[in-house]
Each structure stands twice: as structure tokens, then as C-alpha cells.
PDB file of C-alpha atoms in Angstrom:
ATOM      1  CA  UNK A   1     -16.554 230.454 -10.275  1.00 90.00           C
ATOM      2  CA  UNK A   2     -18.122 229.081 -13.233  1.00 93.00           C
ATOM      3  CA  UNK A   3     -19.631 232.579 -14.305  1.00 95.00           C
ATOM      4  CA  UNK A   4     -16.106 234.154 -14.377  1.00 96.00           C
ATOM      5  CA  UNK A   5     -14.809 230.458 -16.576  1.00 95.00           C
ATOM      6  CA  UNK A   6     -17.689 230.948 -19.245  1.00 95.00           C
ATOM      7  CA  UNK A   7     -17.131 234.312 -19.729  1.00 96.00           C
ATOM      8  CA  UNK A   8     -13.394 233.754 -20.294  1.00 96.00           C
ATOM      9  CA  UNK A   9     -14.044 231.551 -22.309  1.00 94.00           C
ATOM     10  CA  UNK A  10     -17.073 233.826 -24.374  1.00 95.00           C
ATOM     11  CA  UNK A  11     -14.797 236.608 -24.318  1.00 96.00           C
ATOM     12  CA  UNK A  12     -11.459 236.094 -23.341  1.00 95.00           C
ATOM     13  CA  UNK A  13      -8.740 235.300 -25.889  1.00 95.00           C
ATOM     14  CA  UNK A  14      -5.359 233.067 -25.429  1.00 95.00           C
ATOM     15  CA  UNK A  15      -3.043 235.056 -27.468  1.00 95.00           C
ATOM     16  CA  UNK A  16      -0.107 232.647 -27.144  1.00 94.00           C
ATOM     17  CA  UNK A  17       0.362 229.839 -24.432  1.00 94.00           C
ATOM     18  CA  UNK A  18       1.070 231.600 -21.765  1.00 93.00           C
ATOM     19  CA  UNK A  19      -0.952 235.090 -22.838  1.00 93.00           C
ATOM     20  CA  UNK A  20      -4.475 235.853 -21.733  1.00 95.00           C
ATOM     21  CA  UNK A  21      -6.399 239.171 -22.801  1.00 95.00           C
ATOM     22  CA  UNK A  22      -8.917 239.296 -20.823  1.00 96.00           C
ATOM     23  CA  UNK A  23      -9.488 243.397 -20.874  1.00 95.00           C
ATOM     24  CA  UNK A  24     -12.950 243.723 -22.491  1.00 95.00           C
ATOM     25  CA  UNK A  25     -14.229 242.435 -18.704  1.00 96.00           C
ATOM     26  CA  UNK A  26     -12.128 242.345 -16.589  1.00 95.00           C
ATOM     27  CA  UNK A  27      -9.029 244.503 -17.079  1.00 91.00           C
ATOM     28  CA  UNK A  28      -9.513 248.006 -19.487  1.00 91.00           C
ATOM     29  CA  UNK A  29     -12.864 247.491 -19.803  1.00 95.00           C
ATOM     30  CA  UNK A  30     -14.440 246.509 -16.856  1.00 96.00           C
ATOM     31  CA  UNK A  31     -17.687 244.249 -16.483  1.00 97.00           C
ATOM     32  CA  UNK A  32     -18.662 245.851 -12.757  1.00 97.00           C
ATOM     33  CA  UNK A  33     -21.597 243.614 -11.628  1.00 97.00           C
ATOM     34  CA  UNK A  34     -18.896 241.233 -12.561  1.00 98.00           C
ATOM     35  CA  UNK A  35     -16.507 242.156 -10.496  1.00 98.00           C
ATOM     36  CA  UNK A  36     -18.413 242.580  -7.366  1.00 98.00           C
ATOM     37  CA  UNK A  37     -19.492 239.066  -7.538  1.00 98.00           C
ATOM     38  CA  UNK A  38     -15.979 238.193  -7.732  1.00 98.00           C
ATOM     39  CA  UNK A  39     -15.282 240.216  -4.705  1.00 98.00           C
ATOM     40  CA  UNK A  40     -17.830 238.259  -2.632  1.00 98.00           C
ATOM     41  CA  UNK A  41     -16.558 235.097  -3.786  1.00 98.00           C
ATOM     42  CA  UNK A  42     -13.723 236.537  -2.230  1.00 98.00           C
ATOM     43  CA  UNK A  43     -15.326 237.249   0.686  1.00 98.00           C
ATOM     44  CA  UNK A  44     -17.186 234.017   1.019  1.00 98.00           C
ATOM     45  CA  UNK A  45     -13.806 231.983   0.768  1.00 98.00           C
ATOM     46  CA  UNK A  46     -11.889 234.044   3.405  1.00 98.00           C
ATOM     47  CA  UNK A  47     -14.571 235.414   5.500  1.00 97.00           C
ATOM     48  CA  UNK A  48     -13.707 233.330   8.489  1.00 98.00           C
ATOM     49  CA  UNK A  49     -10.141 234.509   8.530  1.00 98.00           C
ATOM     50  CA  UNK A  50     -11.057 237.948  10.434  1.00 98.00           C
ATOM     51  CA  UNK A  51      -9.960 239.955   7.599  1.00 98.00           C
ATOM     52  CA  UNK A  52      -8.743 243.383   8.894  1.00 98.00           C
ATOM     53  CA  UNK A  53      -7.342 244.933   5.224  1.00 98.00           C
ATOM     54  CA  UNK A  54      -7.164 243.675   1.497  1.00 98.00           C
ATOM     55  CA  UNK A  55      -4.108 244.551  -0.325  1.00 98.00           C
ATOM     56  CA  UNK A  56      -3.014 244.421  -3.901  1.00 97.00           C
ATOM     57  CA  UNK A  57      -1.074 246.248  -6.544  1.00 94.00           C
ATOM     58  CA  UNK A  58      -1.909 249.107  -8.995  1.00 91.00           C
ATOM     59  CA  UNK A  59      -3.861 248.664 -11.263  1.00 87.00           C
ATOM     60  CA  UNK A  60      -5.720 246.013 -12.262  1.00 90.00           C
ATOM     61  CA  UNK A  61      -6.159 244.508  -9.209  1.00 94.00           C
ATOM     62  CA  UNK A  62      -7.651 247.427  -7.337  1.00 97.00           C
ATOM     63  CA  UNK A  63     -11.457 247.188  -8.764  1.00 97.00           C
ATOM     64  CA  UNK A  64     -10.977 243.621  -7.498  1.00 98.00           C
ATOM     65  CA  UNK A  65      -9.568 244.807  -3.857  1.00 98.00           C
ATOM     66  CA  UNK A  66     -12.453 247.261  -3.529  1.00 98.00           C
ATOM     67  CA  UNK A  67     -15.372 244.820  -4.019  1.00 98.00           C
ATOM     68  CA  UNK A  68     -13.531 241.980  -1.783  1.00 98.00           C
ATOM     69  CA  UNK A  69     -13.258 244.653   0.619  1.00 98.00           C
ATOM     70  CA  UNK A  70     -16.659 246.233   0.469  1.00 98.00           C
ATOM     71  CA  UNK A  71     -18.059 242.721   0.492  1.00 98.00           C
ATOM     72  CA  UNK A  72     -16.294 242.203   4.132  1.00 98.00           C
ATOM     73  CA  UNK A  73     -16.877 245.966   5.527  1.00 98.00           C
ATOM     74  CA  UNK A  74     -12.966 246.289   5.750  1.00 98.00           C
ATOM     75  CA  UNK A  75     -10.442 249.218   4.377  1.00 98.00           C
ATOM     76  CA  UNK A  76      -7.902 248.504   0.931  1.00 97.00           C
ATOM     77  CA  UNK A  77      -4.913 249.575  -0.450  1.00 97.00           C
ATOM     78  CA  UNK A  78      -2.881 249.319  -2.813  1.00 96.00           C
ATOM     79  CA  UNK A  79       0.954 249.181  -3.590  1.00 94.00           C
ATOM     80  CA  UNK A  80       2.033 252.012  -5.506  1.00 91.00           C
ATOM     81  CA  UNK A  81       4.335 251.357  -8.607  1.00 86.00           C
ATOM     82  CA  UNK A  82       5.882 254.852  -8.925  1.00 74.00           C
ATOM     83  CA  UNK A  83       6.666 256.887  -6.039  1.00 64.00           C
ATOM     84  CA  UNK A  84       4.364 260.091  -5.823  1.00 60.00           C
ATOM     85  CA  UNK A  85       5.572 263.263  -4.424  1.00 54.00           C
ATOM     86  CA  UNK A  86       3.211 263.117  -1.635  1.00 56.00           C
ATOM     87  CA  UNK A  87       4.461 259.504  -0.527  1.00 59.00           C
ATOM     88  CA  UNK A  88       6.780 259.792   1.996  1.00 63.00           C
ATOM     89  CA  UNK A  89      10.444 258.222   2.701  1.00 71.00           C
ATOM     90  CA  UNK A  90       8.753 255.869   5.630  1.00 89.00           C
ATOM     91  CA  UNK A  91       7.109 253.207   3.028  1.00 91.00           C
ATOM     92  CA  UNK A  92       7.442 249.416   2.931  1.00 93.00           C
ATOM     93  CA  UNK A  93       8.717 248.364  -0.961  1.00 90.00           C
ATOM     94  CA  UNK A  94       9.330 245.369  -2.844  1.00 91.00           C
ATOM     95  CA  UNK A  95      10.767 244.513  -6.079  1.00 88.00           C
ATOM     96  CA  UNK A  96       8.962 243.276  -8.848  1.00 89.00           C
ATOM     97  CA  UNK A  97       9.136 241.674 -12.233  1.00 82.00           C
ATOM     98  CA  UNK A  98       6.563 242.280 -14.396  1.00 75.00           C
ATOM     99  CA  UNK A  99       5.810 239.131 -17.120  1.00 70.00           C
ATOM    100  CA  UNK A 100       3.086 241.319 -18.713  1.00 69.00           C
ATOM    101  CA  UNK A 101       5.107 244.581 -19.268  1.00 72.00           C
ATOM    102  CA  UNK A 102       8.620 242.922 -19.224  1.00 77.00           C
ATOM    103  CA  UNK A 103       9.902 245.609 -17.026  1.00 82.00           C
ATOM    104  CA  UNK A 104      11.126 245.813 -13.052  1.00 85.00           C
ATOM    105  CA  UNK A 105       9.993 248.146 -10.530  1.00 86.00           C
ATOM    106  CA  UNK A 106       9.425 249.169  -7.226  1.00 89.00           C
ATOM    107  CA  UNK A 107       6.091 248.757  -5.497  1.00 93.00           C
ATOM    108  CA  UNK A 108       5.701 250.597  -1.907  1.00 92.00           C
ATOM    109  CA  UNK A 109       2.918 251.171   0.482  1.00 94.00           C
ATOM    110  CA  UNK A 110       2.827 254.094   2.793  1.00 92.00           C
ATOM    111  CA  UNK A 111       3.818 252.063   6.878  1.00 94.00           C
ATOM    112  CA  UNK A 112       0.905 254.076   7.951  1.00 94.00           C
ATOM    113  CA  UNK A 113      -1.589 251.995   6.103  1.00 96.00           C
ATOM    114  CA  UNK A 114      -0.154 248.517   6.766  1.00 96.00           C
ATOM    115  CA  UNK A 115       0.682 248.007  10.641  1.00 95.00           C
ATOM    116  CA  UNK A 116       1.746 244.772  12.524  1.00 97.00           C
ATOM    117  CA  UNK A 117      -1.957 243.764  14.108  1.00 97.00           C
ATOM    118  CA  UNK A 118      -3.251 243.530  10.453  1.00 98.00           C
ATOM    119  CA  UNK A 119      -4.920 240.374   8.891  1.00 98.00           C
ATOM    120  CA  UNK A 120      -4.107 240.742   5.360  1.00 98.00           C
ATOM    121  CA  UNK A 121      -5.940 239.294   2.011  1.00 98.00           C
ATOM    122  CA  UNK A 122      -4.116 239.555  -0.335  1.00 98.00           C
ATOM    123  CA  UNK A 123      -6.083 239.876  -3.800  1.00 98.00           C
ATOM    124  CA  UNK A 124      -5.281 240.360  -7.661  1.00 97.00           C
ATOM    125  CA  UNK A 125      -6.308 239.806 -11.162  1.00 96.00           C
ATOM    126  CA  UNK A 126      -4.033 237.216 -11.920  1.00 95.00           C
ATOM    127  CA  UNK A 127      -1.456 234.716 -10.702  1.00 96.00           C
ATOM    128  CA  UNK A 128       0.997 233.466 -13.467  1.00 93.00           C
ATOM    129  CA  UNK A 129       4.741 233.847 -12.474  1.00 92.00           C
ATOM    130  CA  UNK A 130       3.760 235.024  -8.941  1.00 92.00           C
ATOM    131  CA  UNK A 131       6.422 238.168  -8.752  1.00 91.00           C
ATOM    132  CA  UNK A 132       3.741 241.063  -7.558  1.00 92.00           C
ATOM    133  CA  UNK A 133       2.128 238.714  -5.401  1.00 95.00           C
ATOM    134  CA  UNK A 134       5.337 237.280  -3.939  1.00 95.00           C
ATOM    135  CA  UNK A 135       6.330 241.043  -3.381  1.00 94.00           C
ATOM    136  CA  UNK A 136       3.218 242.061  -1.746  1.00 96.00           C
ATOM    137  CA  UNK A 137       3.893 239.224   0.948  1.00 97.00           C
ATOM    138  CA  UNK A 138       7.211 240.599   1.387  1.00 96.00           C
ATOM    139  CA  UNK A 139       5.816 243.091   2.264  1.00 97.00           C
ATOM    140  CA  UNK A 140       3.120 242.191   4.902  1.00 97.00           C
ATOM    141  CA  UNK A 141       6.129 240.108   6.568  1.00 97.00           C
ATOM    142  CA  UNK A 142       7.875 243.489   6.698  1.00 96.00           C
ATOM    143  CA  UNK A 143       5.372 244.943   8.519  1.00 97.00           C
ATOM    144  CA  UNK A 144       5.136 242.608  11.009  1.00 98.00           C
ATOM    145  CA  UNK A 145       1.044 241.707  10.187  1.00 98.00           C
ATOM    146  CA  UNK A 146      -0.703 238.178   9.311  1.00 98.00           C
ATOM    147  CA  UNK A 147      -1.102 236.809   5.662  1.00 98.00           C
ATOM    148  CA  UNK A 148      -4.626 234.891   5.624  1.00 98.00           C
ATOM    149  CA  UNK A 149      -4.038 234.581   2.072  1.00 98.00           C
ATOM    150  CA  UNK A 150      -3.725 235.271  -1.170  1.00 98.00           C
ATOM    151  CA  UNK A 151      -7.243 235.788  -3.931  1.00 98.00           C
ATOM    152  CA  UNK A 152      -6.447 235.542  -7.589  1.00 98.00           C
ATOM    153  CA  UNK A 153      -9.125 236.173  -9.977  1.00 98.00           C
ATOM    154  CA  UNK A 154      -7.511 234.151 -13.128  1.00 97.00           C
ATOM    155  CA  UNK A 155      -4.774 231.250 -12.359  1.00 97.00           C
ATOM    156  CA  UNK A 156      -2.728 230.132 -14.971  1.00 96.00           C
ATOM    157  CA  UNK A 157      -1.642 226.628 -13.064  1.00 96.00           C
ATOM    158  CA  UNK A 158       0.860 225.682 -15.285  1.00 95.00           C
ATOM    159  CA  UNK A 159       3.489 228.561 -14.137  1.00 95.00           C
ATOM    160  CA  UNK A 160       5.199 228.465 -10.957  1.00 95.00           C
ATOM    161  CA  UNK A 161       3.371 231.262  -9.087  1.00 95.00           C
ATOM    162  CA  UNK A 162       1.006 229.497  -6.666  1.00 97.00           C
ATOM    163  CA  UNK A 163       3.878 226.633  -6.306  1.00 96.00           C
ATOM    164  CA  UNK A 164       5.986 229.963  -4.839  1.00 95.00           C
ATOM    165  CA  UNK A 165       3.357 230.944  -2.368  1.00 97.00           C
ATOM    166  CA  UNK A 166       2.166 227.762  -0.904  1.00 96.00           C
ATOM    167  CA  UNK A 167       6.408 226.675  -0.537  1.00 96.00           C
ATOM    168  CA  UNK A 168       6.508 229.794   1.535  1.00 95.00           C
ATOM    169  CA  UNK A 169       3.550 228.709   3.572  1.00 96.00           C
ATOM    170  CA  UNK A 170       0.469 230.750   1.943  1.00 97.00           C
ATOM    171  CA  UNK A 171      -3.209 229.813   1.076  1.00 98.00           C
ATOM    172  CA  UNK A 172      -4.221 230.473  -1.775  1.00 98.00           C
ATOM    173  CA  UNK A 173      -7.710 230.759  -3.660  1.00 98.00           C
ATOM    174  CA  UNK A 174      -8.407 230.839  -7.675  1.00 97.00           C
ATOM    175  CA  UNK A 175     -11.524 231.582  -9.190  1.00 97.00           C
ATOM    176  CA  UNK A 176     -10.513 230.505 -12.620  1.00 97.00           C
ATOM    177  CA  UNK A 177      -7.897 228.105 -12.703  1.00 97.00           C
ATOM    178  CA  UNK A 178      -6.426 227.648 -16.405  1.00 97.00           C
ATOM    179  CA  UNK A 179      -4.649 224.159 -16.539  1.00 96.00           C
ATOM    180  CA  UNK A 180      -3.354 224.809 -20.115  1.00 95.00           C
ATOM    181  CA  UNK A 181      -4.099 226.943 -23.396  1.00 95.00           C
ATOM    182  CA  UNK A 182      -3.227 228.413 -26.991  1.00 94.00           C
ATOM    183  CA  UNK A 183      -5.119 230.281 -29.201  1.00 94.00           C
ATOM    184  CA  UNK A 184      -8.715 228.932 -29.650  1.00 92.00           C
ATOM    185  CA  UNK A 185      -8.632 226.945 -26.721  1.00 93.00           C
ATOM    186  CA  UNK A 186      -8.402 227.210 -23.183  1.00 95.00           C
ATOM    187  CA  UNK A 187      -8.947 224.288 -20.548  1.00 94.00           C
ATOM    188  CA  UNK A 188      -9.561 224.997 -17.180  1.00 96.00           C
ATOM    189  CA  UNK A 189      -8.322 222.446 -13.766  1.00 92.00           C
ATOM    190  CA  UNK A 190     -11.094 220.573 -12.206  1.00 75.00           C
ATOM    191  CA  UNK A 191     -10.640 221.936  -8.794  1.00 47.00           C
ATOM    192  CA  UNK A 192     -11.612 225.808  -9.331  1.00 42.00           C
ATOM    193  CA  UNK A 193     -14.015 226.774  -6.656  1.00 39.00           C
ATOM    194  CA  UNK A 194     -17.459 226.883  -8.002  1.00 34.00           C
ATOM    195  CA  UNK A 195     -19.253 229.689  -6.512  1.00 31.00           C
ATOM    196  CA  UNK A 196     -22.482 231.114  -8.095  1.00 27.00           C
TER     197      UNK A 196
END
């Protein structure tokens, strides 16, 4: 999505080599014609999949999982990172390692929002190390439904996430692909989908 790619590189910053702030657009402060542009691109790559529910994990992926699935006219939701009193015993959970916060924690969704005849896209703001994304897959295969795929809004190619996905099997679309960076720079891969 060459939009999203020149305003990463306008406004995005590579803190370190593998660090990306990226949260005066897309992630504390939020560009929202932006980000439902994003969501159709979403919707334009996995339209044809019969998409029944998008799924991601709190937080920053959930402005992204509401315009993917407002684009294709289905429901979201999102895995929860701290149990909430009103969350009952009968969830589906997954550990996860965060890169971002360095911490581990739980995420669970509620089995009443995630059953087996499902056809689950799978979006988020980024894939780096692939641990959230790897647990929310865990987490469709525990409920029995159908992975069409995983959406990440920023890629950063040269960790080992999307190599974890596609070994287990799963598609998986980029609209920013970063092949390498450090601060100043930041070079994207050639085969990012182009959408405009």
C-alpha cells in the first residue's frame, strides 16, 4: 500500500533496528481516514475467502479489525489481555510474548464469540516476532473454525514471524513490508501489495 509506505516513511521513525514508532498515525494517535483505507485493502485482499469474523488482539490492532470488518459487513473481536470480571471461565486463551512490552500474558476470547463454522481473518498492526498472531491461531484451531488468513498492517520481514505462520500452513498479507532499517532509514521489500 504505497500510501501507508510514504507515510511511514514521512512520519514514522526506526528507533533501533528492529524498533518502529509508528504512533503519531497509526498506533496512539490515530490517522482514521487512514485506517479505513487500510481496512479495505484488507478487504479487497481477502474478500473472496467468505469472511465470517475478523479477529485480533487488544489494542492496537482493534481500529484496524473494525474497518477490515466494516469494509466486509462482518462482526470483530478481539482477544482480551487481562481477564475482566464479566468474562467468564468458558474462554479460549493463548500465551503470548510480547517483543514491544517485554512481558508474557494471557490473551482469551469469550467461546461464545468464536464458534467452529467461523471463517476467520485474522488482522493486526504489526507482524515482527509473530507471538500474538501465532496465539490468535491457536486459538481459532481451538475452536474448531477456518483460518483464511492472517492481515498485518506493518511487516518487519527480517524477523521470523511470517516464516512461523506460513510453516504452519497460513496466508498471509502485508501492507508495508520493511526488508531492513536503523535510524534514518528504512527500506521496504519489493513485493508489498500496492493498493491505492
Amino acid at each position: 500500500m504505497k500510501e501507508l509506505q510514504e507515510r511511514i516513511i514521512r512520519d514514522g521513525r526506526a528507533l533501533s533496528e528492529t524498533v518502529l514508532k509508528v504512533d503519531a498515525f497509526l498506533n496512539h494517535q490515530v490517522d482514521a481516514e487512514l485506517t479505513m483505507k487500510i481496512g479495505q485493502a484488507f478487504a479487497d485482499l481477502f474478500r473472496a475467502e467468505g469472511v465470517t469474523k475478523v479477529l485480533t488482539v487488544e489494542a492496537s490492532g482493534i481500529h484496524f479489525a473494525l474497518a477490515t470488518a466494516y469494509a466486509l459487513g462482518v462482526p470483530f473481536v478481539y482477544a482480551k489481555k487481562k481477564k475482566a470480571v464479566t468474562l467468564s471461565d468458558d474462554v479460549y486463551s493463548a500465551p503470548v510474548y510480547s517483543f514491544t512490552r517485554q512481558e508474557h500474558y494471557q490473551i482469551s476470547i469469550a467461546k461464545q464469540y468464536l464458534g467452529a463454522e467461523e471463517r476467520v481473518l485474522i488482522v493486526d498492526d504489526f507482524l515482527a516476532t509473530g507471538a500474538a498472531l501465532v496465539g490468535l491461531t491457536q486459538i481459532v484451531k481451538d475452536a474448531g473454525a477456518h483460518l483464511v488468513g492472517v492481515g498485518a498492517v506493518v511487516e518487519k520481514s527480517f524477523q521470523e514471524g511470517r516464516g512461523l505462520l506460513e510453516d504452519a500452513g497460513v496466508r498471509v498479507e502485508s501492507l508495508a513490508r520493511i526488508k531492513s532499517m536503523k535510524p534514518g532509514e528504512i527500506h521496504f521489500m519489493e513485493s508489498a501489495p500496492v493498493h491505492s
